[in-house]
Amino acid sequence: MTDTRRRVKVYTLNEDRQWDDRGTGHVSSGYVERLKGMSLLVRAESDGSLLLESKINPNTAYQKQQDTLIVWSEAENYDLALSFQEKAGCDEIWEKICQVQGKDPSVDITQDLVDESEEERFDDMSSPGLELPSCELNRLEEIAELVASSLPSPLRREKLALALENEGYIKKLLEIFHVCEDLENLEGLHHLYEIIKGIFLLNRTALFEVMFSEECIMDVIGCLEYDPSLSPSRKHREFLTKTAKFKEVIPISDPELKQKIHQTYRVQYIQDMVLPTPSVFEENMLSTLHSFIFFNKVEIVGMLQEDEKFLTELFAQLTDEATDEEKRQELGMDDAQVRSAATDIFSYLVEYNPSMVREFVMQEAQQNDDDILLINLIIEHMICDTDPELGGAVQLMGLLRTLVDPENMLATANKTEKTEFLGFFYKHCMHVLTAPLLANTTEEKPSKDDFQTAQLLALILELLTFCVEHHTYHIKNYIINKDILRRVLVLMASKHAFLALCALRFKRKIIGLKDEFYNRYIMKSFLFEPVVKAFLNNGSRYNLMNSAIIEMFEFIRVEDIKSLTAHVIENYWKALEDVDYVQTFKGLKLRFEQQRERQDNPKLDSMRSILRNHRYRRDARTLEDEEEMWFNSDEDDMEDGEAVVPPSDKTKNDEDIMDPISKFMERKKLKESEEKEVLLKTNLSGRQSPSFKLSFSSGTKTNLTSQSSASNLSGSPGSPGSPGSPGSPGSVSKSTSQMAAITTKGGLVGLVDYPDDDEEDDEDEDKEETLPLSKKAKLESS
């Protein structure tokens, strides 16, 4: 497992003073011979390449910031940084660095960042105060350097902030700003920009109170217009004084409240528009600025709540019918904003406690009509969403799905929330949900088929499909009583493929339940007809619709849903029999014939069941012994027509048992021959044939016969199940005998990639195929 403690991102500072990401890797420390010392190594996690190899120099100043950052200067104007994924990894590497430099790991910086002359200027750093240079025009550069050098050290930042507060230094700087502007001294203005920006990064509320006061804030913004990296300077003050207008919808009488609103707007503007985007290392340094704005807004809301005159006037105008629409929007939010806010609130409630919402709506139903129930109002808002992309409707549908999900419903000793709420929902709300579906499916095609309507119906079908999967008798009764599936399948004729697929998915979910109530409803109403029509109209296009329909029929075949298999073949076989690029429909036909065969021969079916059950009840060792006797018995010891059965079954009536078995063997041979011909015909007919392979056991003889031999094998009158033999359901013309025939001693195996269609008879059929020919003949002659 990768050690995430050592996972880091490597950053370098570019010429624009922006941090560039050089890659992600894992850091380690060790002695590097080439560098002659302990070094930091970072290898890329993608390919193991070396991202960083830096010697830990004893005199380099390393800074630890924000618990997960280590920053240092490798050379002049080349700064490096490691950003750790975990604090533990940062602490571990920091200890290595401090160990090399002989420093205490508790410090945040290993060396002083100032030269000797600057140290002399600071005098004694242990002293309680910090002496600032006199605030004069010719010393602005010195002041800017002092501020910049103090930012990396928390101790120096603290002392600098105290000095600025105590000496009223900010107001003195702003006076110099006016002098520089009057003299058009750009160099001085650039220094002032760096100084004011550095004061912001000190992150002190007391300094912000001074800078954001009514008398200072516009001058502070003026200083920040002169960014040395930008030319020409920005006109922020001009925008705030001339372009931005403060509009009082309702007059504010409290001057303090009005001043607080002005201040908050301007500070927000400074944060969003004036200050440069903070780097990854400066984001934490502006946290106090974010807090200042937030608490200002809280204070404004509190002052508005206390102003009774203001709120009284506001609601009087909102409720006055004479108030025009434009004025109403100025007073509050428009309808779209109101709906969005209401949806958000409802979403929080449902996510927090869906049971509480269910309890409320059920109590509400006892007092109000269905039209004004909360859930029905939610459904109506979903249906009436004017957004072309139905963003609000999608969100509301998700909330409804949460409310009707049995997984989050409670059950107690006295009541079951699932039973109560679903009963309420299907009685009071389901008709509102399905109303657009029922209104749009009165004909053979959707009456409205525009994109927005199709999206809405797809959302409704998605929720109904969820109900089919998770609800039991409630949704079953509703679908059958309201004939919902028939209406849904009308949407198969939609021009929007996604809607037609939603309708098909709904039916597929119902069929997947293998519920005979649903199956009888489908058969009685002939509800496969829209699906077959859509399949045929799709033609030869190989798309999602084609695959989804085939998958549904394949599910019916594989799961052997007998009622649906018979219904499909009896009613739609003529339309589907030519589909030969998959074997699904031929497999369904084979299933159907096997079912009919069992119905026509119930004695045979029960006999097979008796034999199979009897065999499974016997001891496995006894079975092996009896099978050994069967295969080892000498065929000369048996008279012609005598059937050999296991000794334990000798007591049964031989005639009663062997008569149906011999008939069954003849039918099986006839059917095998017919299936071979169907497959050969399909392969040679010019249509797309399925992929297939031939597999033979070792020692099996393979004959690729010519026309003469093929006629002997395939067209022989005495060959049971041959194409020309009477009674063969799949008889074809004599010309078929001219086709090349592929035969094996053991029969054709694995012609197509589908499992054996009759899983119950696998074992019996395998035994029959492995019998010696002489014993097969004797069974058949009986």
Short mmCIF file of N, CA, C and O in Angstrom, two decimals, residues 464-509:
data_model
loop_
_atom_site.label_atom_id
_atom_site.label_comp_id
_atom_site.label_asym_id
_atom_site.label_seq_id
_atom_site.Cartn_x
_atom_site.Cartn_y
_atom_site.Cartn_z
N LEU A 464 -41.98 5.31 -12.19
CA LEU A 464 -42.87 4.14 -12.24
C LEU A 464 -42.06 2.84 -12.30
O LEU A 464 -42.43 1.84 -11.69
N THR A 465 -40.96 2.86 -13.04
CA THR A 465 -40.10 1.68 -13.11
C THR A 465 -39.51 1.37 -11.74
O THR A 465 -39.42 0.20 -11.33
N PHE A 466 -39.14 2.42 -11.01
CA PHE A 466 -38.65 2.24 -9.64
C PHE A 466 -39.73 1.60 -8.77
O PHE A 466 -39.45 0.72 -7.95
N CYS A 467 -40.98 2.05 -8.94
CA CYS A 467 -42.09 1.49 -8.15
C CYS A 467 -42.31 0.01 -8.48
O CYS A 467 -42.58 -0.79 -7.58
N VAL A 468 -42.20 -0.36 -9.76
CA VAL A 468 -42.37 -1.77 -10.15
C VAL A 468 -41.34 -2.64 -9.44
O VAL A 468 -41.63 -3.74 -8.98
N GLU A 469 -40.13 -2.11 -9.33
CA GLU A 469 -39.05 -2.89 -8.74
C GLU A 469 -39.17 -2.99 -7.22
O GLU A 469 -38.87 -4.04 -6.64
N HIS A 470 -39.62 -1.92 -6.56
CA HIS A 470 -39.56 -1.87 -5.10
C HIS A 470 -40.91 -2.00 -4.39
O HIS A 470 -40.94 -2.24 -3.19
N HIS A 471 -42.01 -1.78 -5.11
CA HIS A 471 -43.32 -1.95 -4.48
C HIS A 471 -43.92 -3.28 -4.94
O HIS A 471 -43.52 -3.81 -5.98
N THR A 472 -44.88 -3.79 -4.22
CA THR A 472 -45.41 -5.12 -4.56
C THR A 472 -46.82 -4.98 -5.13
O THR A 472 -47.00 -4.61 -6.28
N TYR A 473 -47.80 -5.29 -4.32
CA TYR A 473 -49.18 -5.34 -4.84
C TYR A 473 -49.73 -3.97 -5.16
O TYR A 473 -50.65 -3.85 -5.97
N HIS A 474 -49.22 -2.91 -4.53
CA HIS A 474 -49.75 -1.57 -4.80
C HIS A 474 -49.60 -1.22 -6.28
O HIS A 474 -50.56 -0.86 -6.97
N ILE A 475 -48.36 -1.32 -6.78
CA ILE A 475 -48.12 -0.93 -8.18
C ILE A 475 -48.73 -1.95 -9.13
O ILE A 475 -49.21 -1.61 -10.21
N LYS A 476 -48.75 -3.24 -8.74
CA LYS A 476 -49.34 -4.27 -9.60
C LYS A 476 -50.83 -4.00 -9.82
O LYS A 476 -51.33 -4.04 -10.96
N ASN A 477 -51.53 -3.75 -8.73
CA ASN A 477 -52.96 -3.45 -8.86
C ASN A 477 -53.20 -2.20 -9.70
O ASN A 477 -54.13 -2.15 -10.51
N TYR A 478 -52.36 -1.19 -9.50
CA TYR A 478 -52.54 0.07 -10.23
C TYR A 478 -52.30 -0.14 -11.73
O TYR A 478 -53.07 0.34 -12.56
N ILE A 479 -51.26 -0.87 -12.08
CA ILE A 479 -50.94 -1.09 -13.50
C ILE A 479 -52.04 -1.89 -14.18
O ILE A 479 -52.49 -1.55 -15.29
N ILE A 480 -52.49 -2.94 -13.54
CA ILE A 480 -53.49 -3.81 -14.17
C ILE A 480 -54.85 -3.12 -14.22
O ILE A 480 -55.53 -3.15 -15.25
N ASN A 481 -55.25 -2.48 -13.14
CA ASN A 481 -56.58 -1.85 -13.11
C ASN A 481 -56.67 -0.63 -14.02
O ASN A 481 -57.72 -0.38 -14.61
N LYS A 482 -55.58 0.12 -14.15
CA LYS A 482 -55.59 1.33 -14.98
C LYS A 482 -55.03 1.09 -16.38
O LYS A 482 -54.94 2.02 -17.18
N ASP A 483 -54.67 -0.17 -16.67
CA ASP A 483 -54.12 -0.52 -17.99
C ASP A 483 -52.92 0.37 -18.32
O ASP A 483 -52.77 0.88 -19.44
N ILE A 484 -52.04 0.55 -17.34
CA ILE A 484 -50.92 1.48 -17.48
C ILE A 484 -49.91 1.00 -18.52
O ILE A 484 -49.38 1.79 -19.30
N LEU A 485 -49.65 -0.31 -18.57
CA LEU A 485 -48.62 -0.82 -19.48
C LEU A 485 -49.02 -0.55 -20.94
O LEU A 485 -48.16 -0.21 -21.76
N ARG A 486 -50.29 -0.71 -21.27
CA ARG A 486 -50.72 -0.43 -22.64
C ARG A 486 -50.44 1.04 -22.99
O ARG A 486 -49.93 1.34 -24.07
N ARG A 487 -50.73 1.93 -22.05
CA ARG A 487 -50.50 3.35 -22.30
C ARG A 487 -49.01 3.65 -22.44
O ARG A 487 -48.59 4.43 -23.28
N VAL A 488 -48.23 3.01 -21.60
CA VAL A 488 -46.78 3.22 -21.66
C VAL A 488 -46.22 2.78 -23.01
O VAL A 488 -45.37 3.44 -23.61
N LEU A 489 -46.69 1.63 -23.51
CA LEU A 489 -46.16 1.09 -24.77
C LEU A 489 -46.55 1.93 -25.97
O LEU A 489 -45.95 1.77 -27.04
N VAL A 490 -47.52 2.82 -25.84
CA VAL A 490 -47.81 3.78 -26.92
C VAL A 490 -46.57 4.64 -27.19
O VAL A 490 -46.31 5.04 -28.32
N LEU A 491 -45.79 4.87 -26.14
CA LEU A 491 -44.59 5.71 -26.28
C LEU A 491 -43.49 5.02 -27.07
O LEU A 491 -42.49 5.66 -27.41
N MET A 492 -43.64 3.72 -27.36
CA MET A 492 -42.68 3.04 -28.24
C MET A 492 -42.70 3.65 -29.64
O MET A 492 -41.74 3.50 -30.40
N ALA A 493 -43.78 4.35 -29.97
CA ALA A 493 -43.88 4.98 -31.29
C ALA A 493 -43.35 6.41 -31.29
O ALA A 493 -43.48 7.10 -32.30
N SER A 494 -42.77 6.86 -30.19
CA SER A 494 -42.24 8.22 -30.12
C SER A 494 -41.04 8.38 -31.05
O SER A 494 -40.27 7.44 -31.28
N LYS A 495 -40.88 9.59 -31.56
CA LYS A 495 -39.71 9.87 -32.42
C LYS A 495 -38.44 10.04 -31.59
O LYS A 495 -37.34 10.08 -32.14
N HIS A 496 -38.60 10.15 -30.28
CA HIS A 496 -37.45 10.31 -29.39
C HIS A 496 -37.03 8.93 -28.88
O HIS A 496 -37.77 8.28 -28.14
N ALA A 497 -35.85 8.51 -29.29
CA ALA A 497 -35.39 7.15 -28.95
C ALA A 497 -35.31 6.96 -27.44
O ALA A 497 -35.62 5.87 -26.92
N PHE A 498 -34.88 7.99 -26.70
CA PHE A 498 -34.72 7.82 -25.25
C PHE A 498 -36.05 7.53 -24.58
O PHE A 498 -36.13 6.77 -23.61
N LEU A 499 -37.15 8.12 -25.09
CA LEU A 499 -38.47 7.87 -24.50
C LEU A 499 -38.95 6.47 -24.84
O LEU A 499 -39.51 5.77 -23.99
N ALA A 500 -38.76 6.04 -26.10
CA ALA A 500 -39.15 4.68 -26.48
C ALA A 500 -38.40 3.64 -25.65
O ALA A 500 -38.97 2.63 -25.21
N LEU A 501 -37.12 3.91 -25.37
CA LEU A 501 -36.34 2.98 -24.56
C LEU A 501 -36.81 2.98 -23.11
O LEU A 501 -36.78 1.94 -22.44
N CYS A 502 -37.26 4.13 -22.61
CA CYS A 502 -37.82 4.18 -21.25
C CYS A 502 -39.07 3.31 -21.15
O CYS A 502 -39.27 2.59 -20.17
N ALA A 503 -39.92 3.37 -22.19
CA ALA A 503 -41.13 2.54 -22.20
C ALA A 503 -40.76 1.06 -22.24
O ALA A 503 -41.36 0.23 -21.53
N LEU A 504 -39.77 0.72 -23.06
CA LEU A 504 -39.33 -0.68 -23.15
C LEU A 504 -38.71 -1.14 -21.82
O LEU A 504 -38.95 -2.27 -21.38
N ARG A 505 -37.96 -0.26 -21.18
CA ARG A 505 -37.36 -0.61 -19.90
C ARG A 505 -38.43 -0.88 -18.85
O ARG A 505 -38.27 -1.77 -18.01
N PHE A 506 -39.52 -0.13 -18.90
CA PHE A 506 -40.63 -0.35 -17.97
C PHE A 506 -41.22 -1.75 -18.14
O PHE A 506 -41.43 -2.47 -17.18
N LYS A 507 -41.45 -2.14 -19.40
CA LYS A 507 -42.01 -3.48 -19.65
C LYS A 507 -41.00 -4.56 -19.27
O LYS A 507 -41.37 -5.60 -18.72
N ARG A 508 -39.74 -4.31 -19.58
CA ARG A 508 -38.71 -5.30 -19.25
C ARG A 508 -38.62 -5.53 -17.74
O ARG A 508 -38.41 -6.67 -17.28
N LYS A 509 -38.79 -4.46 -16.96
CA LYS A 509 -38.76 -4.61 -15.52
C LYS A 509 -39.93 -5.48 -15.04
O LYS A 509 -39.79 -6.30 -14.13
#
